């Protein structure tokens, strides 16, 4: 069943809606610090909804929104949740700004959040990836791009950086005598990210191949390496290491960073800070450690663990 946002519409956003959507997104950027990807998603959801409604969004009532939401039955729960959230926030904005006397957003569904477990790489998988990098680095003659790949992977797995954060690092972001980065992530929030000695060493070697007048640590053309290119590099290395490429991505390496730290006994709050999660519930998804790990923790860390059985 197709998304009814598109059904029967003329692909024309109502003029009043368009102006208010622009003002809403300006507010989201300036006041809420919404990331560019978030703003783009809001714009898409609101524009499609405006096109699907004969009278537009601004004058939509509870019944109209209920009918709109009724066309989402074939969509995934996460997509319905995102669309509902976009519209609810827009109608709250209209009410706050005096464009409406009521807020019909209550008619929109609030699907429960069913978080899927992230893909996980084992320690053996990580070893194979880094072995493939080491094999590249040992080639003669050496390709500087292999040094770049080493620095990228050390930062992805060693610090859990998001892909966008990684490719847009300034040339001198990683200091040889400072074992951390200060990053501005989603929503403009700053966080402190530890950088391992291995990662700093790999970056230092790679940076000797980056011209001093370049702005970015991983330059490409007139800008920096794209997320798409990073994705391609990661997939290619996975295939080279004998790991199915669909199991590996920049985000999967971030998952591996988090999962392996937790399995090693890292504090959940510390991990939340390193990952830049606004809500601890987002970090808690990484607590899916196996039962043997839980049994080991009880048997070795519980206060009564050393007492003989009765």
Short mmCIF file of C-alpha atoms in Angstrom, two decimals:
data_model
loop_
_atom_site.label_atom_id
_atom_site.label_comp_id
_atom_site.label_asym_id
_atom_site.label_seq_id
_atom_site.Cartn_x
_atom_site.Cartn_y
_atom_site.Cartn_z
CA UNK A 1 0.00 0.00 0.00
CA UNK A 2 1.59 3.33 -0.97
CA UNK A 3 2.13 6.17 1.47
CA UNK A 4 -1.16 8.13 1.32
CA UNK A 5 0.80 11.35 1.75
CA UNK A 6 1.24 11.08 -2.01
CA UNK A 7 -2.18 9.71 -2.93
CA UNK A 8 -4.27 12.03 -5.05
CA UNK A 9 -2.19 15.12 -4.28
CA UNK A 10 -1.00 17.57 -6.88
CA UNK A 11 2.46 17.90 -5.36
CA UNK A 12 1.72 21.55 -4.54
CA UNK A 13 2.39 22.83 -1.04
CA UNK A 14 -0.18 25.43 0.04
CA UNK A 15 1.34 28.92 0.07
CA UNK A 16 0.40 29.68 3.68
CA UNK A 17 1.71 26.30 4.78
CA UNK A 18 4.96 26.84 2.92
CA UNK A 19 5.62 30.17 4.62
CA UNK A 20 4.83 28.80 8.08
CA UNK A 21 6.86 25.65 7.50
CA UNK A 22 9.83 27.88 6.64
CA UNK A 23 9.33 29.91 9.85
CA UNK A 24 8.95 26.73 11.90
CA UNK A 25 12.19 25.30 10.51
CA UNK A 26 14.00 28.58 11.15
CA UNK A 27 12.87 28.31 14.78
CA UNK A 28 14.00 24.68 14.97
CA UNK A 29 17.44 25.65 13.71
CA UNK A 30 17.93 28.84 15.73
CA UNK A 31 16.25 27.95 19.02
CA UNK A 32 16.24 24.16 19.21
CA UNK A 33 19.59 23.69 17.47
CA UNK A 34 18.18 21.03 15.16
CA UNK A 35 20.72 19.32 12.91
CA UNK A 36 20.52 19.74 9.13
CA UNK A 37 19.31 16.16 8.64
CA UNK A 38 16.56 16.67 11.22
CA UNK A 39 15.41 19.88 9.54
CA UNK A 40 15.35 18.14 6.16
CA UNK A 41 13.23 15.30 7.57
CA UNK A 42 10.76 17.78 9.12
CA UNK A 43 10.50 19.67 5.85
CA UNK A 44 9.81 16.50 3.89
CA UNK A 45 7.14 15.26 6.31
CA UNK A 46 5.36 18.62 6.54
CA UNK A 47 5.49 19.29 2.81
CA UNK A 48 4.05 15.87 1.95
CA UNK A 49 1.28 16.31 4.52
CA UNK A 50 0.41 19.76 3.15
CA UNK A 51 0.22 18.38 -0.38
CA UNK A 52 -2.06 15.55 0.74
CA UNK A 53 -4.64 17.83 2.38
CA UNK A 54 -7.07 19.84 0.26
CA UNK A 55 -7.19 22.67 2.78
CA UNK A 56 -3.55 22.49 3.79
CA UNK A 57 -2.06 21.97 7.23
CA UNK A 58 -2.79 25.32 8.83
CA UNK A 59 -6.56 24.78 8.85
CA UNK A 60 -6.55 21.03 9.38
CA UNK A 61 -8.78 19.79 12.18
CA UNK A 62 -8.70 16.66 14.31
CA UNK A 63 -10.80 14.62 11.85
CA UNK A 64 -8.64 15.65 8.90
CA UNK A 65 -5.45 14.63 10.68
CA UNK A 66 -6.99 11.35 11.77
CA UNK A 67 -7.77 10.55 8.13
CA UNK A 68 -4.24 11.52 7.10
CA UNK A 69 -2.76 9.24 9.75
CA UNK A 70 -5.10 6.47 8.61
CA UNK A 71 -3.12 6.31 5.40
CA UNK A 72 0.05 5.42 7.28
CA UNK A 73 -1.04 1.90 8.20
CA UNK A 74 1.40 0.24 5.80
CA UNK A 75 4.39 2.24 7.07
CA UNK A 76 6.84 1.08 9.70
CA UNK A 77 6.31 2.10 13.28
CA UNK A 78 9.43 4.26 13.24
CA UNK A 79 8.25 6.12 10.12
CA UNK A 80 4.80 6.73 11.61
CA UNK A 81 6.45 7.95 14.81
CA UNK A 82 8.65 10.36 12.89
CA UNK A 83 5.77 11.75 10.81
CA UNK A 84 3.59 12.17 13.91
CA UNK A 85 6.39 13.90 15.80
CA UNK A 86 6.99 16.32 12.90
CA UNK A 87 3.34 17.29 12.68
CA UNK A 88 2.77 17.50 16.44
CA UNK A 89 5.71 19.82 16.84
CA UNK A 90 4.55 21.96 13.92
CA UNK A 91 1.03 22.33 15.35
CA UNK A 92 2.46 23.16 18.78
CA UNK A 93 4.47 25.89 17.07
CA UNK A 94 1.35 27.24 15.33
CA UNK A 95 -0.50 27.38 18.63
CA UNK A 96 2.40 29.02 20.47
CA UNK A 97 2.78 31.63 17.74
CA UNK A 98 -0.94 32.45 17.70
CA UNK A 99 -1.66 31.05 14.24
CA UNK A 100 -4.18 28.63 15.73
CA UNK A 101 -6.36 28.71 18.80
CA UNK A 102 -6.19 24.92 19.20
CA UNK A 103 -3.68 22.13 18.73
CA UNK A 104 -5.10 19.20 16.72
CA UNK A 105 -1.90 17.19 17.10
CA UNK A 106 -3.62 14.97 19.67
CA UNK A 107 -5.31 13.16 16.76
CA UNK A 108 -1.98 11.83 15.55
CA UNK A 109 -0.81 8.36 16.60
CA UNK A 110 1.94 7.83 19.14
CA UNK A 111 3.34 4.41 18.25
CA UNK A 112 5.48 2.76 20.86
CA UNK A 113 9.15 2.86 20.18
CA UNK A 114 10.40 -0.60 19.29
CA UNK A 115 14.15 -0.26 19.21
CA UNK A 116 15.89 -2.88 17.12
CA UNK A 117 19.19 -4.14 18.41
CA UNK A 118 22.14 -2.66 16.52
CA UNK A 119 24.31 -4.84 14.34
CA UNK A 120 27.29 -6.02 16.33
CA UNK A 121 30.81 -6.88 15.28
CA UNK A 122 32.78 -9.33 17.41
CA UNK A 123 36.30 -8.68 18.63
CA UNK A 124 37.44 -11.19 16.01
CA UNK A 125 35.73 -9.15 13.28
CA UNK A 126 37.47 -5.99 14.47
CA UNK A 127 40.81 -7.82 14.51
CA UNK A 128 40.27 -8.91 10.90
CA UNK A 129 39.48 -5.36 9.80
CA UNK A 130 42.60 -3.94 11.42
CA UNK A 131 44.70 -6.82 10.09
CA UNK A 132 43.56 -5.87 6.59
CA UNK A 133 44.56 -2.26 7.27
CA UNK A 134 47.97 -3.35 8.57
CA UNK A 135 48.50 -5.47 5.48
CA UNK A 136 47.78 -2.44 3.30
CA UNK A 137 50.16 -0.28 5.32
CA UNK A 138 52.95 -2.80 4.77
CA UNK A 139 52.76 -2.52 0.98
CA UNK A 140 55.68 -1.15 -0.97
CA UNK A 141 55.25 1.44 -2.31
CA UNK A 142 52.91 2.78 0.34
CA UNK A 143 49.64 4.41 -0.76
CA UNK A 144 48.92 7.45 1.47
CA UNK A 145 45.22 6.61 1.19
CA UNK A 146 45.92 3.51 3.27
CA UNK A 147 47.25 5.78 6.02
CA UNK A 148 44.04 7.78 5.74
CA UNK A 149 42.00 4.59 6.06
CA UNK A 150 43.94 3.65 9.19
CA UNK A 151 43.23 7.03 10.78
CA UNK A 152 39.54 6.82 9.84
CA UNK A 153 39.09 3.36 11.34
CA UNK A 154 41.02 4.17 14.51
CA UNK A 155 38.71 7.13 15.13
CA UNK A 156 35.52 5.27 14.19
CA UNK A 157 36.14 2.25 16.40
CA UNK A 158 38.44 3.85 18.96
CA UNK A 159 36.27 6.88 19.76
CA UNK A 160 32.80 6.09 18.44
CA UNK A 161 32.53 9.19 16.27
CA UNK A 162 29.51 9.69 14.05
CA UNK A 163 30.31 9.61 10.33
CA UNK A 164 29.51 13.31 9.88
CA UNK A 165 31.65 14.25 12.88
CA UNK A 166 34.55 12.20 11.56
CA UNK A 167 34.70 13.41 7.97
CA UNK A 168 34.31 17.06 9.02
CA UNK A 169 37.14 17.12 11.58
CA UNK A 170 39.39 20.17 11.15
CA UNK A 171 42.99 19.43 10.18
CA UNK A 172 44.34 20.15 13.67
CA UNK A 173 41.42 18.74 15.68
CA UNK A 174 43.52 15.88 17.06
CA UNK A 175 46.47 17.17 19.08
CA UNK A 176 49.45 14.86 19.72
CA UNK A 177 49.57 15.91 23.39
CA UNK A 178 45.82 16.02 24.12
CA UNK A 179 44.04 12.68 24.50
CA UNK A 180 40.56 14.01 23.75
CA UNK A 181 38.45 15.93 21.26
CA UNK A 182 35.81 18.55 21.94
CA UNK A 183 33.02 17.96 19.44
CA UNK A 184 29.80 19.79 18.68
CA UNK A 185 27.32 17.08 17.78
CA UNK A 186 23.56 16.81 17.29
CA UNK A 187 21.57 19.78 18.51
CA UNK A 188 24.75 21.81 18.94
CA UNK A 189 25.67 19.91 22.12
CA UNK A 190 29.37 19.83 22.97
CA UNK A 191 30.99 16.70 24.34
CA UNK A 192 34.41 15.43 25.31
CA UNK A 193 35.58 12.40 23.32
CA UNK A 194 38.65 10.44 24.46
CA UNK A 195 41.18 9.66 21.71
CA UNK A 196 43.36 6.58 22.13
CA UNK A 197 47.12 6.66 21.74
CA UNK A 198 46.71 4.43 18.67
CA UNK A 199 44.28 6.85 17.05
CA UNK A 200 46.48 9.88 17.77
CA UNK A 201 49.48 8.08 16.29
CA UNK A 202 47.55 7.07 13.16
CA UNK A 203 46.25 10.61 12.70
CA UNK A 204 49.73 12.07 13.17
CA UNK A 205 51.14 9.85 10.41
CA UNK A 206 48.26 10.63 8.05
CA UNK A 207 48.41 14.38 8.72
CA UNK A 208 51.92 14.57 7.27
CA UNK A 209 50.24 13.90 3.91
CA UNK A 210 47.67 16.70 4.36
CA UNK A 211 48.85 20.10 3.13
CA UNK A 212 49.18 22.67 5.91
CA UNK A 213 46.73 25.04 4.19
CA UNK A 214 43.90 22.48 4.05
CA UNK A 215 41.00 23.08 6.43
CA UNK A 216 40.03 19.45 6.96
CA UNK A 217 41.82 16.43 8.37
CA UNK A 218 40.31 14.30 5.60
CA UNK A 219 40.16 16.66 2.61
CA UNK A 220 38.59 15.83 -0.71
CA UNK A 221 38.38 18.29 -3.58
CA UNK A 222 37.50 21.71 -2.22
CA UNK A 223 35.84 20.27 0.88
CA UNK A 224 36.18 17.19 3.04
CA UNK A 225 35.60 13.48 2.51
CA UNK A 226 31.90 12.76 2.07
CA UNK A 227 29.89 10.41 4.23
CA UNK A 228 29.08 8.38 1.13
CA UNK A 229 32.77 7.93 0.31
CA UNK A 230 33.47 6.92 3.91
CA UNK A 231 30.68 4.36 3.65
CA UNK A 232 32.23 2.98 0.45
CA UNK A 233 35.69 2.73 2.02
CA UNK A 234 34.33 0.83 5.02
CA UNK A 235 32.40 -1.61 2.83
CA UNK A 236 35.42 -2.24 0.61
CA UNK A 237 37.65 -2.99 3.59
CA UNK A 238 35.04 -5.35 5.07
CA UNK A 239 35.01 -7.37 1.84
CA UNK A 240 38.80 -7.40 1.85
CA UNK A 241 38.80 -8.72 5.42
CA UNK A 242 36.38 -11.51 4.53
CA UNK A 243 33.41 -9.98 6.34
CA UNK A 244 30.09 -9.59 4.47
CA UNK A 245 29.96 -5.87 3.57
CA UNK A 246 26.30 -5.57 4.61
CA UNK A 247 27.40 -6.24 8.20
CA UNK A 248 29.77 -3.29 8.36
CA UNK A 249 29.23 0.46 8.12
CA UNK A 250 30.55 3.55 9.92
CA UNK A 251 27.58 3.38 12.28
CA UNK A 252 28.15 -0.31 12.97
CA UNK A 253 31.71 0.53 14.03
CA UNK A 254 30.26 3.15 16.41
CA UNK A 255 27.97 0.41 17.76
CA UNK A 256 30.98 -1.88 18.19
CA UNK A 257 32.82 0.84 20.12
CA UNK A 258 29.89 1.20 22.52
CA UNK A 259 29.10 -2.49 22.88
CA UNK A 260 32.70 -3.55 23.51
CA UNK A 261 33.25 -0.77 26.06
CA UNK A 262 30.13 -1.80 27.99
CA UNK A 263 31.12 -5.47 27.86
CA UNK A 264 34.47 -4.42 29.28
CA UNK A 265 32.80 -2.79 32.28
CA UNK A 266 32.38 0.83 31.13
CA UNK A 267 29.91 3.01 33.03
CA UNK A 268 26.68 3.63 31.13
CA UNK A 269 26.63 7.34 31.97
CA UNK A 270 30.22 7.76 30.80
CA UNK A 271 29.33 5.99 27.56
CA UNK A 272 26.31 8.25 27.11
CA UNK A 273 28.60 11.26 27.37
CA UNK A 274 31.14 9.86 24.91
CA UNK A 275 28.47 9.01 22.34
CA UNK A 276 26.69 12.34 22.70
CA UNK A 277 23.27 10.87 23.47
CA UNK A 278 20.81 13.38 24.92
CA UNK A 279 18.77 10.58 26.53
CA UNK A 280 20.24 7.70 28.53
CA UNK A 281 17.53 5.47 27.03
CA UNK A 282 19.31 5.70 23.69
CA UNK A 283 22.53 4.43 25.28
CA UNK A 284 20.76 1.62 27.13
CA UNK A 285 20.24 -0.26 23.87
CA UNK A 286 23.89 -1.31 24.18
CA UNK A 287 23.19 -3.25 27.35
CA UNK A 288 22.25 -6.27 25.25
CA UNK A 289 25.29 -8.17 26.54
CA UNK A 290 25.06 -11.95 26.46
CA UNK A 291 23.90 -14.02 29.39
CA UNK A 292 27.36 -15.42 30.09
CA UNK A 293 28.61 -11.88 30.71
CA UNK A 294 25.75 -11.26 33.15
CA UNK A 295 26.46 -14.49 34.99
CA UNK A 296 30.15 -13.60 35.20
CA UNK A 297 29.33 -10.19 36.68
CA UNK A 298 27.11 -11.71 39.38
CA UNK A 299 29.65 -14.42 40.24
CA UNK A 300 32.63 -12.07 40.46
CA UNK A 301 31.25 -8.67 41.54
CA UNK A 302 28.37 -9.50 43.88
CA UNK A 303 29.15 -8.84 47.60
CA UNK A 304 28.31 -12.45 48.46
CA UNK A 305 30.35 -13.97 45.63
CA UNK A 306 33.24 -15.02 47.90
CA UNK A 307 31.09 -16.68 50.54
CA UNK A 308 30.87 -20.50 50.44
CA UNK A 309 27.51 -21.95 49.36
CA UNK A 310 25.21 -23.18 52.10
#
